[in-house]
Coordinates of C-alpha atoms in Angstrom, one line a residue:
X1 CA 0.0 0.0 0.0
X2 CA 1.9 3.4 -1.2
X3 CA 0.4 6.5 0.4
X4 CA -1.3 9.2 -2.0
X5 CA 0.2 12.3 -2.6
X6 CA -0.9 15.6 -1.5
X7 CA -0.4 17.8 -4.5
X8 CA -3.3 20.8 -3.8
X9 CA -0.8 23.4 -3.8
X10 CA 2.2 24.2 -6.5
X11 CA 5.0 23.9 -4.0
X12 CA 3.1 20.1 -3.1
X13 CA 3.8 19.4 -6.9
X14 CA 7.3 20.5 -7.7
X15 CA 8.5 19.1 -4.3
X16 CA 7.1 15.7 -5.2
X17 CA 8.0 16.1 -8.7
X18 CA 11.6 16.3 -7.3
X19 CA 11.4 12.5 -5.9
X20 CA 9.1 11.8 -9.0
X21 CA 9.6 14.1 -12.2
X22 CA 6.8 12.8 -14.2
X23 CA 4.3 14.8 -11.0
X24 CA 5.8 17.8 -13.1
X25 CA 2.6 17.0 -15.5
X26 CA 0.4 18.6 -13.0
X27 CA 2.1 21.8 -12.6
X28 CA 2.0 21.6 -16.8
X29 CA -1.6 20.9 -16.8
X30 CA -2.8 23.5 -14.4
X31 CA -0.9 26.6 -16.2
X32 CA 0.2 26.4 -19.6
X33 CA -3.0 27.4 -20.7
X34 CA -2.8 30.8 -19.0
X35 CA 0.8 30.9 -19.9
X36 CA 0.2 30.0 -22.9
X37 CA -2.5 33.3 -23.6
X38 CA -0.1 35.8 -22.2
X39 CA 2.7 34.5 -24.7
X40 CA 0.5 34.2 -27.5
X41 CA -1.3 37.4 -26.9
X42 CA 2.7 39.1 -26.7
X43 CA 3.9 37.4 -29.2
X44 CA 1.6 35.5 -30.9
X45 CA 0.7 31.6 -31.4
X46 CA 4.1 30.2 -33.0
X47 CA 6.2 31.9 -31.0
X48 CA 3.9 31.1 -28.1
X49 CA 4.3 27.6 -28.7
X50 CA 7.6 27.8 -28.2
X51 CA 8.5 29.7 -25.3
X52 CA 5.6 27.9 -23.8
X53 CA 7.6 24.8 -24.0
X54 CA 11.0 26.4 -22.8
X55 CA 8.7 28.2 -20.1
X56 CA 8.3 24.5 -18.5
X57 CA 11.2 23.4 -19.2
X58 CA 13.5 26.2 -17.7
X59 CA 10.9 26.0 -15.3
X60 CA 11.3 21.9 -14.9
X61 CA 15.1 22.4 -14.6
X62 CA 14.9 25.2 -12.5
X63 CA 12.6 23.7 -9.9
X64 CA 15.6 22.9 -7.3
X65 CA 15.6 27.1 -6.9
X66 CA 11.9 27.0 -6.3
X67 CA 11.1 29.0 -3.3
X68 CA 8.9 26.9 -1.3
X69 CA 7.2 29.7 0.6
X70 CA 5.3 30.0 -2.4
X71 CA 2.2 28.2 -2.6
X72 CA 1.4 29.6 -5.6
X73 CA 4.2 28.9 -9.0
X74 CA 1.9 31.4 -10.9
X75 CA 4.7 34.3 -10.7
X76 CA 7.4 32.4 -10.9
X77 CA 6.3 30.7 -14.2
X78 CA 5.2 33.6 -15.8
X79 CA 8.8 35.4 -14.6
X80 CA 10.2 32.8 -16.6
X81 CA 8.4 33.6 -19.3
X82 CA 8.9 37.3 -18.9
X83 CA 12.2 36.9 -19.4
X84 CA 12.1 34.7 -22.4
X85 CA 10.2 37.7 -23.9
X86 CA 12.9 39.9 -23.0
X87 CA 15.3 37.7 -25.3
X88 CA 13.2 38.0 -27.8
X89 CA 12.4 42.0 -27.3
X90 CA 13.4 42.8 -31.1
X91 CA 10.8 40.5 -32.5
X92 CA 8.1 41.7 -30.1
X93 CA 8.4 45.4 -31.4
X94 CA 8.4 43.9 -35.1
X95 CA 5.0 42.2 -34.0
X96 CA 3.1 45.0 -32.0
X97 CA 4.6 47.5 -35.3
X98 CA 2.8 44.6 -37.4
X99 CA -0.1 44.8 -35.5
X100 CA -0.1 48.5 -36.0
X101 CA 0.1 48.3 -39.7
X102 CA -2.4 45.1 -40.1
X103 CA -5.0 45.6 -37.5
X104 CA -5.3 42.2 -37.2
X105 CA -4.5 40.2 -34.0
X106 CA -3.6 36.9 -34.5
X107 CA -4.2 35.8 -30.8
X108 CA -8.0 36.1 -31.8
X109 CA -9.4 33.5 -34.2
X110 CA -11.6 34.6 -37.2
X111 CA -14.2 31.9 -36.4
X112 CA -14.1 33.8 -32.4
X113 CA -15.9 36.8 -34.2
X114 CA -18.3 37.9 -36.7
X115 CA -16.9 39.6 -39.8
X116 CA -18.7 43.2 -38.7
X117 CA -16.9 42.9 -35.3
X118 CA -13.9 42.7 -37.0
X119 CA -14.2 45.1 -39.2
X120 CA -15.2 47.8 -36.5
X121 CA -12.4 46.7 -34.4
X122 CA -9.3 46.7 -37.1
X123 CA -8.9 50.5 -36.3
X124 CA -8.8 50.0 -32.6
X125 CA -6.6 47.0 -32.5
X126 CA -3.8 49.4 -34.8
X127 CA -4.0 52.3 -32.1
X128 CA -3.6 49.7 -29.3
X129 CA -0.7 47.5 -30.9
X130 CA 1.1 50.8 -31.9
X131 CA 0.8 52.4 -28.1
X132 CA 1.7 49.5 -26.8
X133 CA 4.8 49.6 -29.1
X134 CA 5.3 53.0 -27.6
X135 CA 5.5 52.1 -24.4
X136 CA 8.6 51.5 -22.7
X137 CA 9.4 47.7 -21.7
X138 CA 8.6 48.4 -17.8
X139 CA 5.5 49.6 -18.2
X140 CA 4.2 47.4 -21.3
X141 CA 5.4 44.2 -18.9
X142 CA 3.5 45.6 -16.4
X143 CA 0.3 46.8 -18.2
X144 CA 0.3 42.8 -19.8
X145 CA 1.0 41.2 -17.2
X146 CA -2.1 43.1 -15.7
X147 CA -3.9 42.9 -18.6
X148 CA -3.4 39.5 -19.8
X149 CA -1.7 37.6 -17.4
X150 CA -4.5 38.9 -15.0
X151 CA -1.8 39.1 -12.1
X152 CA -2.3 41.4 -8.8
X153 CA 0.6 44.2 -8.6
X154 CA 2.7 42.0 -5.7
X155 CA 2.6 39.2 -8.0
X156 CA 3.8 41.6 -11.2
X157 CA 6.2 43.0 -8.6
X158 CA 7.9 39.1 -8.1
X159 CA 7.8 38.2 -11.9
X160 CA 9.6 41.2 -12.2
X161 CA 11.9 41.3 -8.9
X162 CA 10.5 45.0 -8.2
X163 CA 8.6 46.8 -5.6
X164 CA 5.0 46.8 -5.8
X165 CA 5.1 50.9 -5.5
X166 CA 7.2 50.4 -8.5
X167 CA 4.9 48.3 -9.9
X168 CA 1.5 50.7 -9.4
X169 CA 3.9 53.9 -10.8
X170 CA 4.2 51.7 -13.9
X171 CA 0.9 50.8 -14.2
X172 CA 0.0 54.3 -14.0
X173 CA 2.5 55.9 -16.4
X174 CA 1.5 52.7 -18.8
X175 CA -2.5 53.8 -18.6
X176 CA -1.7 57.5 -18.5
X177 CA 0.2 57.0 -21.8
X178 CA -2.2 54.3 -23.5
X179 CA -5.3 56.6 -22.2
X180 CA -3.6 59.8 -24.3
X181 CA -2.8 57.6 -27.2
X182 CA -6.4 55.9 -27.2
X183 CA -8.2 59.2 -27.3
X184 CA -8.8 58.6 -23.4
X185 CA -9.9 55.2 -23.1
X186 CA -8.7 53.5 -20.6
X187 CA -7.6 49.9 -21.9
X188 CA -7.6 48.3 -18.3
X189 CA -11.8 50.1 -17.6
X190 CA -12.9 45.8 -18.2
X191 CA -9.2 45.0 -16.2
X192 CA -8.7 43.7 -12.4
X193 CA -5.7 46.4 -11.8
X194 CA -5.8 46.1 -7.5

């Protein structure tokens, strides 16, 4: 008789998935979908793809380091995959300028709206993508990671190993910015920002 497992919380998993690395699965099965939207939504599906899979991986390898006062591997995955995006900063501007040019988002499937909805919105999703362009890498991590990744500003503050005052002034500047370049619409109104 082999006693069961407790694996409720992330810390539960990767510590077990230390003894037994295939327990790794369950960390995989209860993220890379939200991962996987904030990469795709950054950088779109192939790329998304990939640095999904190096997310885990790194992530996989890395697990040793895994602070276990953290009950919660949400911030720590999507640091890691933060910083992949950094490494790859040149091909995110040549995306959000595509964006810009295009109007189209390729996070958003055709078959996901109707043809007049995408019409109307062509002209707003080229402001967007070009402010966000705009926007410095601080505050566009921190307005997606808002956004998108749907994070609280302590949990942006350890993806990003900085304050959460830091964090908020960010946020602000990032909205304050996207709010002038949007005509005064607030991208983050629909948003949880607290």
């Amino acid at each position: 008789m082999t006693a069961e497992v407790d694996l409720d919380s992330d810390t539960a998993v990767i510590e077990h998935s230390r003894q037994t690395p295939e327990a790794f699965a369950v960390l995989y099965d209860r993220h890379a979908p939200a991962i996987y939207r904030y990469l795709s939504r950054r950088l779109g599906p192939d790329a998304a793809d990939d640095l999904m899979a190096e997310t885990f991986l790194l992530a996989f390898r890395q697990r040793d380091r895994y602070d276990p006062a953290r009950l919660d591997a949400r911030p720590w995955l999507y640091g890691i995959a933060t910083n992949l995006i950094r490494q790859h900063w040149r091909r995110e501007v040549r995306f959000l300028r595509a964006i810009a040019r295009l109007g189209i988002d390729p996070a958003v499937s055709p078959a996901d709206e109707d043809v007049t909805a995408r019409v109307a919105a062509q002209g707003s999703r080229r402001e967007l993508a070009a402010a966000l362009a705009r926007l410095n890498r601080g505050q566009r991590d921190v307005l997606l990671l808002t956004a998108w990744g749907e994070l609280s500003p302590a949990e942006i503050g350890a993806v990003l190993k900085v304050a959460t005052g830091t964090v908020h002034s960010r946020l602000n500047r990032a909205r304050k910015k996207m709010r002038e370049a949007l005509g005064g619409i607030d991208p983050l109104d629909n948003e949880r920002t607290s």
